[in-house]
Coordinates of C-alpha atoms and ligand atoms in Angstrom, one line a residue:
X640 CA -110.1 -129.5 9.3
X641 CA -112.3 -126.4 9.8
X642 CA -110.9 -124.0 12.4
X643 CA -112.9 -120.9 13.8
X644 CA -110.3 -118.4 15.3
X645 CA -111.7 -115.7 17.6
X646 CA -110.3 -112.3 18.5
X647 CA -111.5 -109.2 20.3
X648 CA -108.8 -107.0 21.8
X649 CA -105.4 -105.5 20.9
X650 CA -103.2 -108.2 22.3
X651 CA -105.4 -110.9 20.6
X652 CA -104.5 -109.4 17.3
X653 CA -100.8 -109.9 18.0
X654 CA -101.4 -113.5 19.0
X655 CA -103.6 -114.6 16.2
X656 CA -101.4 -113.1 13.5
X657 CA -98.9 -115.9 13.2
X658 CA -101.5 -118.6 13.7
X659 CA -103.6 -117.4 10.7
X660 CA -100.6 -117.0 8.6
X661 CA -99.5 -120.6 9.4
X662 CA -103.0 -122.0 9.0
X663 CA -103.3 -120.4 5.5
X664 CA -100.1 -122.4 4.4
X665 CA -102.2 -125.7 4.3
X666 CA -104.9 -126.6 1.8
X667 CA -106.4 -129.0 4.3
X668 CA -107.3 -126.3 6.7
X669 CA -110.3 -124.1 6.1
X670 CA -110.1 -121.2 8.7
X671 CA -112.1 -118.2 9.5
X672 CA -111.5 -115.2 11.8
X673 CA -114.2 -113.9 14.0
X674 CA -113.7 -110.4 15.5
X675 CA -116.0 -109.8 18.4
X676 CA -115.4 -105.9 18.3
X677 CA -114.5 -105.7 22.0
X678 CA -111.8 -103.2 20.9
X679 CA -112.9 -101.1 17.9
X680 CA -110.8 -97.8 17.6
X681 CA -108.5 -97.8 14.6
X682 CA -105.6 -97.3 17.2
X683 CA -106.7 -100.5 19.2
X684 CA -107.9 -102.7 16.3
X685 CA -107.8 -101.7 12.7
X686 CA -104.1 -100.5 12.8
X687 CA -103.1 -103.9 13.9
X688 CA -104.7 -105.8 11.1
X689 CA -102.6 -103.5 8.8
X690 CA -99.3 -103.8 10.8
X691 CA -99.5 -107.6 11.2
X692 CA -101.1 -108.2 7.8
X693 CA -104.0 -110.1 9.2
X694 CA -106.7 -110.8 6.8
X695 CA -109.9 -108.8 7.4
X696 CA -112.4 -110.8 9.7
X697 CA -114.8 -113.1 8.0
X698 CA -117.3 -112.3 10.7
X699 CA -117.5 -109.0 12.8
X700 CA -119.7 -109.2 15.8
X701 CA -119.4 -105.5 16.7
X702 CA -120.1 -106.0 20.5
X703 CA -118.3 -102.7 21.6
X704 CA -117.8 -101.8 25.2
X705 CA -119.9 -102.6 28.2
X706 CA -119.8 -104.3 31.7
X707 CA -118.3 -107.7 31.9
X708 CA -121.6 -109.3 31.9
X709 CA -123.0 -107.4 29.0
X710 CA -119.8 -107.8 27.0
X711 CA -119.4 -111.5 27.6
X712 CA -123.1 -112.3 27.1
X713 CA -123.3 -110.3 23.8
X714 CA -120.4 -112.2 22.4
X715 CA -122.1 -115.4 23.4
X716 CA -125.3 -114.6 21.8
X717 CA -123.8 -113.3 18.6
X718 CA -121.2 -116.0 18.1
X719 CA -123.4 -119.0 18.6
X720 CA -125.1 -118.9 15.3
X721 CA -121.7 -118.4 13.6
X722 CA -120.4 -121.5 15.2
X723 CA -123.4 -123.5 14.4
X724 CA -123.3 -122.5 10.8
X725 CA -119.6 -122.9 10.2
X726 CA -119.6 -126.1 12.3
X727 CA -115.7 -125.9 13.1
X728 CA -113.8 -129.0 14.0
X729 CA -112.1 -126.7 16.7
X730 CA -112.5 -123.1 18.0
X731 CA -109.2 -121.5 18.8
X732 CA -109.2 -118.7 21.5
X733 CA -106.2 -116.7 22.6
X734 CA -105.3 -114.8 25.8
X735 CA -107.5 -114.1 28.7
X736 CA -110.1 -111.4 27.8
X737 CA -114.0 -111.4 28.0
X738 CA -114.0 -112.4 24.3
X739 CA -111.8 -115.3 25.0
X740 CA -114.0 -116.7 27.7
X741 CA -117.3 -115.9 25.9
X742 CA -116.3 -117.9 22.7
X743 CA -114.8 -120.8 24.6
X744 CA -117.9 -121.1 26.7
X745 CA -120.3 -120.9 23.7
X746 CA -118.2 -123.5 21.7
X747 CA -118.1 -125.9 24.8
X748 CA -121.8 -125.6 25.2
X749 CA -122.2 -126.5 21.3
X750 CA -119.8 -129.5 22.0
X751 CA -117.3 -128.0 19.8
X752 CA -113.5 -128.7 21.0
X753 CA -111.8 -125.6 22.2
X754 CA -108.1 -124.9 21.8
X755 CA -106.7 -122.2 24.2
X756 CA -103.5 -120.5 23.2
X757 CA -101.7 -119.0 26.1
X758 CA -103.3 -121.4 28.7
X759 CA -102.2 -122.1 32.3
X760 CA -101.0 -118.6 33.2
X761 CA -102.1 -117.7 36.7
X762 CA -101.6 -114.6 38.8
X763 CA -103.6 -116.3 41.8
X764 CA -105.3 -112.9 42.1
X765 CA -109.1 -113.4 41.5
X766 CA -109.7 -109.7 41.7
X767 CA -108.2 -109.6 38.2
X768 CA -111.0 -110.1 35.6
X769 CA -108.4 -111.9 33.5
X770 CA -107.8 -114.5 36.2
X771 CA -111.5 -115.4 36.2
X772 CA -111.4 -115.6 32.4
X773 CA -108.1 -117.8 32.5
X774 CA -109.5 -120.3 35.0
X775 CA -112.8 -120.8 33.3
X776 CA -111.5 -121.0 29.9
X777 CA -108.9 -123.6 30.9
X778 CA -111.5 -125.6 32.8
X779 CA -113.4 -126.2 29.6
X780 CA -110.7 -126.1 26.9
X781 CA -109.7 -129.5 25.2
X782 CA -106.3 -128.4 24.0
X783 CA -104.2 -126.2 26.1
X784 CA -101.2 -124.6 24.5
X785 CA -98.6 -123.1 27.1
X786 CA -96.1 -120.5 26.8
X787 CA -94.0 -121.3 29.8
X788 CA -93.3 -124.2 32.4
X789 CA -95.4 -122.5 35.0
X790 CA -98.4 -123.0 32.8
X791 CA -98.0 -126.7 32.5
X792 CA -97.5 -127.0 36.3
X793 CA -100.7 -124.9 37.2
X794 CA -102.8 -127.0 34.8
X795 CA -101.5 -130.3 36.0
X796 CA -102.3 -129.0 39.7
X797 CA -105.7 -128.0 38.6
X798 CA -106.4 -131.6 37.4
X799 CA -106.0 -131.1 33.7
X800 CA -105.0 -134.3 31.8
X801 CA -101.4 -134.3 30.8
X802 CA -102.4 -135.4 27.2
X803 CA -104.3 -132.1 26.7
X804 CA -101.3 -129.8 27.6
X805 CA -98.8 -128.7 24.9
X806 CA -95.7 -126.6 25.7
X807 CA -95.2 -124.8 22.4
X808 CA -93.8 -121.4 23.1
X809 CA -95.1 -117.9 22.7
X810 CA -97.0 -116.6 19.7
X811 CA -96.4 -113.0 20.9
X812 CA -92.7 -113.6 20.1
X813 CA -93.6 -115.2 16.7
X814 CA -95.1 -111.7 15.8
X815 CA -92.2 -109.8 17.3
X816 CA -89.7 -111.7 15.3
X817 CA -91.5 -112.2 12.1
X818 CA -92.2 -108.3 11.9
X819 CA -88.7 -107.3 13.1
X820 CA -87.6 -106.2 9.6
X821 CA -90.7 -103.9 9.4
X822 CA -90.5 -102.4 12.8
X823 CA -86.8 -101.7 12.5
X824 CA -87.7 -99.3 9.7
X825 CA -90.0 -97.3 11.9
X826 CA -89.5 -93.6 11.8
X827 CA -91.3 -92.9 15.0
X828 CA -88.1 -92.0 17.0
X829 CA -87.3 -89.2 14.4
X830 CA -90.8 -87.9 14.5
X831 CA -90.7 -87.8 18.3
X832 CA -87.2 -86.4 18.4
X833 CA -85.8 -89.0 20.8
X834 CA -82.5 -90.9 20.7
X835 CA -82.4 -94.6 21.4
X836 CA -81.8 -95.7 24.9
X837 CA -82.4 -92.1 26.1
X838 CA -86.1 -92.5 27.0
X839 CA -88.4 -94.8 28.9
X840 CA -91.8 -96.1 27.9
X841 CA -94.9 -96.3 30.1
X842 CA -98.2 -98.2 29.6
X843 CA -101.0 -98.6 32.2
X844 CA -104.4 -100.1 31.8
X845 CA -105.1 -102.6 34.6
X846 CA -108.4 -101.5 36.3
X847 CA -106.6 -101.9 39.8
X848 CA -104.1 -99.3 38.7
X849 CA -106.2 -96.8 36.7
X850 CA -109.7 -97.0 37.9
X851 CA -109.0 -95.8 41.5
X852 CA -107.8 -92.2 41.5
X853 CA -105.7 -92.4 44.6
X854 CA -103.7 -95.4 43.1
X855 CA -103.3 -93.8 39.6
X856 CA -102.2 -90.5 41.2
X857 CA -99.6 -92.3 43.2
X858 CA -98.3 -94.1 40.1
X859 CA -98.1 -90.8 38.2
X860 CA -96.2 -89.1 41.1
X861 CA -93.6 -91.9 41.0
X862 CA -93.4 -91.7 37.1
X863 CA -93.1 -87.9 37.2
X864 CA -90.1 -88.3 39.6
X865 CA -88.5 -90.8 37.3
X866 CA -89.2 -88.6 34.3
X867 CA -86.9 -85.9 35.8
X868 CA -84.0 -88.4 35.0
X869 CA -85.2 -89.7 31.7
X870 CA -88.3 -88.6 29.5
X871 CA -91.0 -91.1 29.6
X872 CA -93.2 -91.8 26.5
X873 CA -96.7 -92.9 27.6
X874 CA -99.1 -94.3 24.9
X875 CA -102.3 -94.0 26.8
X876 CA -104.9 -96.9 26.5
X877 CA -108.5 -95.7 26.1
X878 CA -109.4 -96.9 29.6
X879 CA -107.0 -94.7 31.1
X880 CA -107.4 -91.7 28.8
X881 CA -110.4 -90.1 30.5
X882 CA -109.0 -90.6 33.9
X883 CA -105.7 -88.9 33.1
X884 CA -107.5 -85.9 31.6
X885 CA -109.5 -85.2 34.8
X886 CA -106.5 -85.7 37.1
X887 CA -105.2 -82.3 38.3
X888 CA -102.6 -81.0 40.8
X889 CA -99.8 -83.5 40.0
X890 CA -96.4 -82.3 41.0
X891 CA -95.0 -82.9 37.6
X892 CA -97.8 -82.2 35.0
X893 CA -98.3 -84.4 32.1
X894 CA -97.6 -83.5 28.6
X895 CA -100.1 -84.4 25.9
X896 CA -99.1 -84.5 22.2
X897 CA -96.6 -86.1 19.9
X898 CA -94.5 -83.0 18.9
X899 CA -91.8 -80.9 20.5
X900 CA -91.5 -83.4 23.3
X901 CA -90.1 -82.0 26.6
X902 CA -86.5 -83.1 27.5
X903 CA -87.9 -84.2 30.8
X904 CA -91.3 -85.2 31.9
X905 CA -94.1 -87.7 30.9
X906 CA -95.3 -87.3 27.4
X907 CA -98.8 -88.8 26.8
X908 CA -99.5 -90.1 23.2
X909 CA -102.5 -91.9 21.6
X910 CA -102.0 -95.6 21.5
X911 CA -99.2 -96.4 19.1
X912 CA -99.6 -99.0 16.2
X913 CA -97.7 -102.3 16.6
X914 CA -94.7 -101.7 14.4
X915 CA -94.1 -98.2 15.8
X916 CA -94.5 -99.5 19.3
X917 CA -92.3 -102.4 18.9
X918 CA -89.5 -100.0 17.7
X919 CA -90.1 -97.7 20.7
X920 CA -89.9 -100.6 23.0
X921 CA -86.8 -102.1 21.4
X922 CA -85.1 -98.7 21.7
X923 CA -86.2 -97.9 25.2
X924 CA -83.8 -97.8 28.2
X925 CA -86.6 -98.8 30.5
X926 CA -90.2 -99.9 30.4
X927 CA -92.7 -99.4 33.2
X928 CA -96.0 -101.1 32.6
X929 CA -98.8 -103.3 34.0
X930 CA -99.3 -104.9 30.5
X931 CA -99.1 -108.8 30.2
X932 CA -97.8 -108.8 26.6
X933 CA -95.1 -106.1 27.3
X934 CA -93.6 -108.2 30.1
X935 CA -92.9 -110.8 27.5
X936 CA -91.8 -108.5 24.6
X937 CA -89.1 -106.8 26.9
X938 CA -87.9 -110.2 28.0
X939 CA -87.4 -111.2 24.4
X940 CA -85.8 -107.8 23.5
X941 CA -83.6 -107.6 26.5
X942 CA -85.1 -104.3 27.6
X943 CA -85.4 -103.9 31.3
X944 CA -89.0 -103.9 32.5
X945 CA -90.5 -102.8 35.8
X946 CA -94.0 -104.3 36.3
X947 CA -96.1 -102.0 38.4
X948 CA -98.2 -104.8 39.9
X949 CA -98.0 -107.0 42.9
X950 CA -98.0 -110.2 41.0
X951 CA -97.5 -111.6 37.5
X952 CA -99.1 -114.6 35.8
X953 CA -95.9 -114.6 33.6
X954 CA -93.2 -115.7 36.1
X955 CA -90.7 -116.9 33.4
X956 CA -90.1 -113.1 32.5
X957 CA -88.8 -112.6 36.1
X958 CA -86.8 -115.9 36.4
X959 CA -85.4 -115.7 32.9
X960 CA -86.1 -112.5 31.4
X961 CA -85.7 -108.8 32.3
X962 CA -88.9 -108.3 34.4
X963 CA -89.0 -107.1 37.9
X964 CA -92.2 -106.9 40.1
X965 CA -92.1 -103.6 41.8
X966 CA -95.6 -103.2 43.0
X967 CA -97.5 -100.0 43.1
X968 CA -95.9 -98.0 46.1
X969 CA -94.6 -94.9 44.6
X970 CA -91.4 -94.7 46.6
X971 CA -90.6 -98.4 45.7
X972 CA -91.2 -97.7 42.0
X973 CA -88.9 -94.7 41.9
X974 CA -86.2 -96.6 43.8
X975 CA -86.3 -99.6 41.5
X976 CA -86.3 -97.3 38.4
X977 CA -83.3 -95.2 39.5
X978 CA -81.4 -98.5 40.3
X979 CA -82.2 -99.9 36.9
X980 CA -81.2 -96.7 35.1
X981 CA -77.7 -96.8 36.9
X982 CA -76.9 -100.3 36.0
X983 CA -76.7 -102.5 32.8
X984 CA -78.5 -105.8 32.8
X985 CA -76.7 -108.8 31.2
X986 CA -78.1 -111.7 33.4
X987 CA -81.2 -112.6 31.3
X988 CA -82.2 -115.3 28.8
X989 CA -84.9 -115.5 26.3
X990 CA -87.4 -118.1 27.9
X991 CA -87.4 -121.6 26.5
X992 CA -89.2 -122.0 23.1
X993 CA -89.7 -118.3 22.7
X994 CA -88.1 -118.7 19.3
X995 CA -90.7 -117.4 16.9
X996 CA -92.0 -120.9 15.9
X997 CA -94.9 -121.4 18.3
X998 CA -97.5 -121.0 15.6
X999 CA -95.9 -123.8 13.6
X1000 CA -96.0 -126.1 16.5
X1001 CA -99.6 -125.2 17.4
X1002 CA -100.8 -125.6 13.8
X1003 CA -99.0 -129.0 13.4
X1004 CA -100.8 -130.2 16.4
X1005 CA -104.2 -129.0 15.3
X1006 CA -103.7 -130.6 12.0
X1007 CA -103.2 -133.9 13.8
X1008 CA -106.5 -133.8 15.6
X1009 CA -109.5 -135.8 14.5
X1010 CA -111.9 -133.8 12.4
X1011 CA -114.8 -135.4 14.3
X1012 CA -114.3 -136.1 18.0
X1013 CA -116.2 -138.9 19.7
X1014 CA -117.9 -136.2 21.7
X1015 CA -119.6 -134.6 18.6
X1016 CA -120.5 -137.7 16.8
X1017 CA -122.0 -139.7 19.6
X1018 CA -125.2 -138.0 20.6
X1019 CA -125.3 -134.7 18.8
X1020 CA -126.3 -131.4 20.3
X1021 CA -128.9 -130.9 22.9
Ligands
UD1_798 C1 -109.3 -105.4 27.9 C2 -109.1 -106.8 28.6 C3 -107.8 -106.8 29.2 C4 -106.7 -106.5 28.3 C5 -106.8 -105.3 27.5 C6 -105.9 -105.0 26.4 C7 -111.2 -107.8 29.6 C8 -111.8 -108.1 30.9 N1 -110.1 -106.9 29.7 O1 -109.3 -104.5 28.9 O2 -107.5 -108.1 29.9 O3 -105.4 -106.4 28.9 O4 -108.2 -105.3 26.9 O5 -105.8 -103.8 26.0 O6 -111.5 -108.4 28.6 N2 -112.3 -98.3 24.9 C9 -112.4 -97.5 23.7 N3 -112.0 -97.9 22.5 C10 -111.8 -99.2 22.2 C11 -112.0 -100.1 23.3 C12 -112.2 -99.6 24.5 O7 -112.5 -96.2 23.9 O8 -111.4 -99.6 21.1 C13 -112.7 -97.9 26.2 C14 -114.1 -97.9 26.5 O9 -114.5 -96.8 27.3 C15 -114.2 -99.1 27.3 C16 -112.8 -99.1 28.0 O10 -112.0 -98.6 27.1 O11 -115.2 -99.1 28.3 C17 -112.3 -100.5 28.4 O12 -112.4 -101.4 27.3 P1 -112.6 -103.1 27.7 O13 -112.4 -103.8 26.4 O14 -113.8 -103.4 28.5 O15 -111.4 -103.3 28.7 P2 -109.9 -103.1 28.5 O16 -109.5 -102.2 29.7 O17 -109.6 -102.5 27.2
UDP799 N1 -99.2 -102.5 22.0 C1 -99.0 -101.6 20.9 N2 -99.2 -100.3 21.1 C2 -99.6 -99.6 22.3 C3 -99.5 -100.6 23.4 C4 -99.5 -102.0 23.3 O1 -98.9 -102.0 19.8 O2 -99.5 -98.5 22.4 C5 -99.1 -103.9 21.7 C6 -98.0 -104.7 22.4 O3 -97.6 -105.7 21.5 C7 -98.6 -105.2 23.6 C8 -99.9 -105.6 23.2 O4 -100.3 -104.5 22.4 O5 -97.9 -106.4 24.0 C9 -100.9 -105.8 24.3 O6 -101.4 -104.7 24.9 P1 -102.0 -104.4 26.2 O7 -101.1 -104.0 27.3 O8 -103.2 -103.6 25.9 O9 -102.7 -105.9 26.7 P2 -102.3 -106.9 27.7 O10 -101.1 -107.8 27.2 O11 -102.0 -106.4 29.1 O12 -103.5 -107.9 27.8

């Protein structure tokens, strides 16, 4: 069984780590890791390989940043010859980013079966670039591994055959649990001078929240109000970094730097490595975010999460976990945060199969697949 695994961005590294580890346990699997280079800063990429003990990529495509079309087509052009040469029995893609779509599309056109990990999630909002990536990837994938019940339902409704869908749990939680002993040793709290449960965490990077100055300003005004009650630590995504630095005239100005944190206010940091970040999230009193992965991690950790979006493609984090959708209206965000800070949540459960064993289930299914599908052996490539 030859498996080509593809990653490109920060959350992809978290998802692929347990899969690679599991694949390497079996002598009958020959796996390679292809890194598209969509994310490339040490703090967005290299640090994750180290923290999650991911072997260095076998192939680096170094596509870098660009428009959606440029990035997607660059990955397609560069990955085609890698697939042709390695001739995998299956290509594994994770998540919903441009690299996911590009790799899946290239493999499908080469008639190589595609396995999509984290299939079926839908926000039903096609203004999100990720929703387009999810819809197209799932339409052409051969094996669809879903993290939650809604994923199965969405795929069945879209006409995907039941035999292609596998409810396996969540590889993000595999990484969270398998590295728990490491992140529990993080010293970042001491370095920042914050006490557990006496701070909040913020992350923001969705284009709909950060690319429009008016929306971003509104969000920061709300966060500034909340930060008068509890200090907020804000590791800033590179998409958001430039926009924050040019934003002036906020009622509660931002604080940049990781030393001598103010007792109140929003403190902006560089993106934090995985182990330090998980320690910060586990110790937080509240998380305010537009991240997909963070909605899941807070649910698994039992940390209250306010999602600053109108929708979520991960509804199980609301029905079972600690997530609450609060939208982007500043007054609503402040109200929800103050209510969260004055109560203790006990009414949550870790979603079904988020037990740290999703990669085991996925690899067991992959090992059972035929090494030559009828599609590939019948007529060859055109
Ligand atoms: C991408 C994904 C998004 C995912 C996010 C995870 C798409 C369409 N979007 O968004 O779904 O949630 O990654 O973090 O695939 N940049 C750097 N250094 C880096 C990477 C990016 O400075 O290492 C800057 C560049 O200015 C770049 C911008 O960030 O133009 C955006 O990067 P890009 O990968 O296009 O999208 P993200 O917002 O990171
Ligand atoms: N993360 C991290 N450090 C940070 C921010 C995020 O280690 O400063 C990790 C965390 O595990 C999170 C994942 O990166 O779930 C995904 O991050 P991001 O929000 O960029 O992507 P999304 O999940 O929204 O696609």
